[in-house]
mmCIF file of C-alpha atoms in Angstrom:
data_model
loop_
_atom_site.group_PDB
_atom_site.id
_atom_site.type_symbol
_atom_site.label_atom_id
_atom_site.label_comp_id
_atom_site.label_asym_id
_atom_site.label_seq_id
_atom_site.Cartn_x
_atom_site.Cartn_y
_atom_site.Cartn_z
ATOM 1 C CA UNK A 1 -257.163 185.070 21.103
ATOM 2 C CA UNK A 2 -257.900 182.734 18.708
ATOM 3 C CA UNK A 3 -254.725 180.980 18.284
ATOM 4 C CA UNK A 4 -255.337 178.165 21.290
ATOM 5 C CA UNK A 5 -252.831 179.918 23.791
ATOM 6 C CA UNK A 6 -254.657 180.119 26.629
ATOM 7 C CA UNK A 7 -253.487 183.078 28.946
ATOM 8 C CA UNK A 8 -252.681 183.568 32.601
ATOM 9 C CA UNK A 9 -252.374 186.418 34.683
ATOM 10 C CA UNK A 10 -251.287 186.942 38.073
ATOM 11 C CA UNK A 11 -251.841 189.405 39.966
ATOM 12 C CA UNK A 12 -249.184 190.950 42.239
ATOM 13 C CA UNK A 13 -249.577 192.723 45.892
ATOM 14 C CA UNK A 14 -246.828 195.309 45.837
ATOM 15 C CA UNK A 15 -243.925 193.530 47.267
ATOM 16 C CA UNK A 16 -244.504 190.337 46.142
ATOM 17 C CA UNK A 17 -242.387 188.635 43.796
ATOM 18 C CA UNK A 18 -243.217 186.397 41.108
ATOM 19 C CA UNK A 19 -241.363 183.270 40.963
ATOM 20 C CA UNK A 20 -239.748 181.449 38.212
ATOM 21 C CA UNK A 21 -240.457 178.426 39.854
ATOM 22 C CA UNK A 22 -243.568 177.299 38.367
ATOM 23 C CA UNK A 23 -241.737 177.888 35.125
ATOM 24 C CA UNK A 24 -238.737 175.647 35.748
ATOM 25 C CA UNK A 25 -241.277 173.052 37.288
ATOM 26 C CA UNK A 26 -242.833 172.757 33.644
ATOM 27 C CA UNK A 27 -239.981 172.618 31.784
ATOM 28 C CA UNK A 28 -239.288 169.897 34.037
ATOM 29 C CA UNK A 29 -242.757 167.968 33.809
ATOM 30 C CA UNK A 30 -242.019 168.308 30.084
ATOM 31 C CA UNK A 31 -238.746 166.925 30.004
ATOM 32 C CA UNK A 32 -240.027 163.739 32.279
ATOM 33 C CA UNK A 33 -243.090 163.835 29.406
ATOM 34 C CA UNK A 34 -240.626 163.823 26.650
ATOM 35 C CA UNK A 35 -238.824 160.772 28.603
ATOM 36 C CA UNK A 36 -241.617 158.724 29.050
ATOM 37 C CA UNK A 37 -242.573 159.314 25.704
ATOM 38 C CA UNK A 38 -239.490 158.247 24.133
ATOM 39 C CA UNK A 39 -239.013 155.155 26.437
ATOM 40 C CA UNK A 40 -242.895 154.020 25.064
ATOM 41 C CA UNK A 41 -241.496 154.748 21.348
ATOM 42 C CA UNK A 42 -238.639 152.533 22.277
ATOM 43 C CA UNK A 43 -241.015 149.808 23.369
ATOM 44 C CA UNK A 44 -243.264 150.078 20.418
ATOM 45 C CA UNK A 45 -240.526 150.132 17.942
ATOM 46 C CA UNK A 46 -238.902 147.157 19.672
ATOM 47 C CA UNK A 47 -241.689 145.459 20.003
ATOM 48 C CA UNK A 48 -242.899 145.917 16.535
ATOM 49 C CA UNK A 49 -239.627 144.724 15.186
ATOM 50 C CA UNK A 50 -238.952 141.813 17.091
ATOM 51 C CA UNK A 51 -242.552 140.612 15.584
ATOM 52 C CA UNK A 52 -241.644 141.096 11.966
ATOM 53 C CA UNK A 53 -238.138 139.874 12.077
ATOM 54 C CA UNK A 54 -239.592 136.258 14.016
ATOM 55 C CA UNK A 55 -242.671 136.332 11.475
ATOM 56 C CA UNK A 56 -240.450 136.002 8.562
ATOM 57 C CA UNK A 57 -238.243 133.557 10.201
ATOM 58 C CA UNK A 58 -240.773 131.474 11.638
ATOM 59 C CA UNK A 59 -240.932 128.310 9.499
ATOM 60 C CA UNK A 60 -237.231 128.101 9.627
ATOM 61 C CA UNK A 61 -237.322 128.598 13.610
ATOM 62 C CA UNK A 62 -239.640 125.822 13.637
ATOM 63 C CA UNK A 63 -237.774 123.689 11.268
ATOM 64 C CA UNK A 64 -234.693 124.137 13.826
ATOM 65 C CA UNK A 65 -236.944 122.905 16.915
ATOM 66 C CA UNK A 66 -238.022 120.057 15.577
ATOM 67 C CA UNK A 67 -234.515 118.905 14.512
ATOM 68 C CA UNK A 68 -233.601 119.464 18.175
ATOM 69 C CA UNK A 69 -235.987 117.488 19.940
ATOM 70 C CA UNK A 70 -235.908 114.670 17.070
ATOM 71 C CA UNK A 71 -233.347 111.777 16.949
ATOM 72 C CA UNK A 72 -232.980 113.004 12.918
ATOM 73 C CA UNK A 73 -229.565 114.398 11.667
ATOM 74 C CA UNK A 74 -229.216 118.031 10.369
ATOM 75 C CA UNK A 75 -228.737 118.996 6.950
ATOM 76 C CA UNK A 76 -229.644 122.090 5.001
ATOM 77 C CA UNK A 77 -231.489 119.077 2.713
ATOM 78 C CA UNK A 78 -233.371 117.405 5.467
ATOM 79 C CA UNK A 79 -234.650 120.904 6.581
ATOM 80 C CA UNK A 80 -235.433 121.269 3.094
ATOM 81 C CA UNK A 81 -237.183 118.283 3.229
ATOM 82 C CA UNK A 82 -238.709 118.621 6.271
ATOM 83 C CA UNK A 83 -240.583 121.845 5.345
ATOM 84 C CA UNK A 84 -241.473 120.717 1.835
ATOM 85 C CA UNK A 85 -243.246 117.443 3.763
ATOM 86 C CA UNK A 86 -244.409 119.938 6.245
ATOM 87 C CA UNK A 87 -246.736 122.131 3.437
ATOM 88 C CA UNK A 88 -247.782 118.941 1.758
ATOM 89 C CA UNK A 89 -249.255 117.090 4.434
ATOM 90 C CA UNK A 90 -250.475 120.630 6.514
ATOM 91 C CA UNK A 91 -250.796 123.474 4.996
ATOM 92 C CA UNK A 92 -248.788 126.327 4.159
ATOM 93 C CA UNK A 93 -249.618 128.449 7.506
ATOM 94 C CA UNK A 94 -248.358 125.083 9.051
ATOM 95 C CA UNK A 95 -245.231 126.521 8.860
ATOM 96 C CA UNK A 96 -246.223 128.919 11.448
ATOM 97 C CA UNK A 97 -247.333 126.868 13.911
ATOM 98 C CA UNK A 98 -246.099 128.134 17.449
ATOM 99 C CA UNK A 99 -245.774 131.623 15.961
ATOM 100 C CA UNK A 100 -248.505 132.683 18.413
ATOM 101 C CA UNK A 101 -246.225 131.377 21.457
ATOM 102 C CA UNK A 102 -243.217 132.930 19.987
ATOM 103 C CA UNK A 103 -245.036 136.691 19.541
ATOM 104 C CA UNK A 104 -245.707 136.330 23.100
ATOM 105 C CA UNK A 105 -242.204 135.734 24.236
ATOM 106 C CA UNK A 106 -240.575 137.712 21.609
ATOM 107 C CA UNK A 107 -242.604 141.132 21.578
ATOM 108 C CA UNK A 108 -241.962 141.720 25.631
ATOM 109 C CA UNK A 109 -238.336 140.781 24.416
ATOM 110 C CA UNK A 110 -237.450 142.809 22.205
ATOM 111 C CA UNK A 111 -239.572 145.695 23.516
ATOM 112 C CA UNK A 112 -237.546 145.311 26.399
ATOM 113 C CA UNK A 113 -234.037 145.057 24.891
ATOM 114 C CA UNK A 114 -234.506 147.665 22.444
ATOM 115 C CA UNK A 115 -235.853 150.196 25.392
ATOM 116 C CA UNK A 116 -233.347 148.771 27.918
ATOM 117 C CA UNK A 117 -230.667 149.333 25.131
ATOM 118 C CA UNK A 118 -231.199 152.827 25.062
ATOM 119 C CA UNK A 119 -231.596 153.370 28.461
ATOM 120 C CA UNK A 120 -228.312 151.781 29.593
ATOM 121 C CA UNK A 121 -226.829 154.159 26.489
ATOM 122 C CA UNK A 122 -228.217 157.407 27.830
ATOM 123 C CA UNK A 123 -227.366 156.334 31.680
ATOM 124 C CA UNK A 124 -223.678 154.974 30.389
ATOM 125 C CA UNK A 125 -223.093 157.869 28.285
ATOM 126 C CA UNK A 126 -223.889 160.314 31.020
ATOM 127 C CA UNK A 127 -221.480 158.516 33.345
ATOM 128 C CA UNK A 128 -218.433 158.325 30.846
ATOM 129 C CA UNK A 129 -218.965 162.244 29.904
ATOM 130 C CA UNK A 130 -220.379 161.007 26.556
ATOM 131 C CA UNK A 131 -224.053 162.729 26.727
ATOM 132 C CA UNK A 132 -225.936 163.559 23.482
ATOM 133 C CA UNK A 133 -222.548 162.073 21.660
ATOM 134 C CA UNK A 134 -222.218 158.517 20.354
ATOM 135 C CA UNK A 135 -220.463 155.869 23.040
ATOM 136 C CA UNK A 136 -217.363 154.291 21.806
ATOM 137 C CA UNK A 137 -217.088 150.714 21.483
ATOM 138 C CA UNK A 138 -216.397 149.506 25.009
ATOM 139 C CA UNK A 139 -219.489 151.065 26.477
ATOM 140 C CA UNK A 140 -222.072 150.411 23.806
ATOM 141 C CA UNK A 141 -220.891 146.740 23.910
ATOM 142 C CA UNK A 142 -221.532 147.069 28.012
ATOM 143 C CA UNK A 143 -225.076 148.441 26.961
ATOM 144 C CA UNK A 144 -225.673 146.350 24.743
ATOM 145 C CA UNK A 145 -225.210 142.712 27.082
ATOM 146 C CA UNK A 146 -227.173 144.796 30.136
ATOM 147 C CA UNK A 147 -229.979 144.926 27.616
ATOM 148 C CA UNK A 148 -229.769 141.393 26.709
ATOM 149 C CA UNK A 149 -229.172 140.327 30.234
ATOM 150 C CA UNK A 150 -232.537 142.192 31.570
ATOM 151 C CA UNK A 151 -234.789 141.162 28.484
ATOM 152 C CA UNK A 152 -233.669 137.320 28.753
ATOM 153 C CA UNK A 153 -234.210 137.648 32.696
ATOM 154 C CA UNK A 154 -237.450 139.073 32.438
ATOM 155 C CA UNK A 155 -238.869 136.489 29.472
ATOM 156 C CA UNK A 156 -236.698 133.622 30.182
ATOM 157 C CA UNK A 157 -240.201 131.589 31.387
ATOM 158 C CA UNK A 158 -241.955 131.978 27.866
ATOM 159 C CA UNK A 159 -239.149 130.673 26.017
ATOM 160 C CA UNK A 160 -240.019 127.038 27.019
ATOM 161 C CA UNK A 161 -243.687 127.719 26.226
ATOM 162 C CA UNK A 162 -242.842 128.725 22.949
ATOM 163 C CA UNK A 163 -240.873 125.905 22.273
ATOM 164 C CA UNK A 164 -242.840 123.172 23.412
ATOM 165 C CA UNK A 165 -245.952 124.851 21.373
ATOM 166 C CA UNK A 166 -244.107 124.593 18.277
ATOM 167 C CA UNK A 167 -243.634 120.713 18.599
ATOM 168 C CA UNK A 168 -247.076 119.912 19.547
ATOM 169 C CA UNK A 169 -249.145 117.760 17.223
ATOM 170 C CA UNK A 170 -251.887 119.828 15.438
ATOM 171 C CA UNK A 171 -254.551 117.611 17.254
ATOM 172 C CA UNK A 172 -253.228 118.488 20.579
#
């Protein structure tokens, strides 16, 4: 009684048969639950990584934009250079400017991929008789570009955003 499980009782007119229905229709609801919870851990953790992994990158993502849109030559040195000048003259969290743009292409990204990844997994290994069991190469590498494919589909229009935030004078 005091343990939380709540109990049911039917009650049965002779004849009457109770069905197992309403049992297999739970363990159905809880294996669409279970589903939909993993597919919103997927998200999260993709999500959440994505943002960490381009946090710590940032100043070096911005140090590559700016060499692309400028007329100036690469060189590990120059980039060197470049952020040095960079944290002198602005700030150290200069380094991060156009992070903001980038979290909002990059979390739906990678929230996507990583989800997507797992999806096109479970739906690949079912079809090659691989469920539960890890895919061999050929399949996982099919997974793998569907995920890309739908992520960079899906975000492609924040990607230019991003970009042209990161290049944008500090007064603008």
């Amino acid at each position: 009684m005091g343990s939380g499980v709540r109990e049911q009782r039917a009650s049965l007119t002779q004849g009457e048969v109770l069905s197992l229905a309403s049992s297999s229709q739970s363990e159905e609801k809880y294996k669409g639950m279970k589903r939909t919870h993993s597919v919103l851990d997927s998200l999260f953790s993709g999500a959440l990584a994505g943002a960490v992994a381009k946090t710590a990158v940032a100043p070096l993502d911005r140090t590559k934009i700016i060499f692309q849109v400028s007329s100036a030559r690469f060189s590990a040195k120059e980039a060197y250079r470049l952020i040095y000048r960079t944290y002198l003259k602005d700030g150290f969290f200069s380094l991060w400017r156009g992070n903001s743009a980038t979290m909002v292409r990059v979390i739906p990204y990678a929230a996507i991929q990583f989800c997507a990844h797992e999806q096109y997994k479970r739906l690949l290994g079912g079809y090659y008789g691989f469920q539960g069991e890890a895919l061999p190469p050929v399949p996982r590498l099919l997974a793998g570009s569907m995920a890309g494919t739908t992520a960079a589909m899906l975000t492609y229009p924040l990607d230019m955003v991003r970009a042209r935030m990161a290049v944008t004078p500090k007064e603008m």
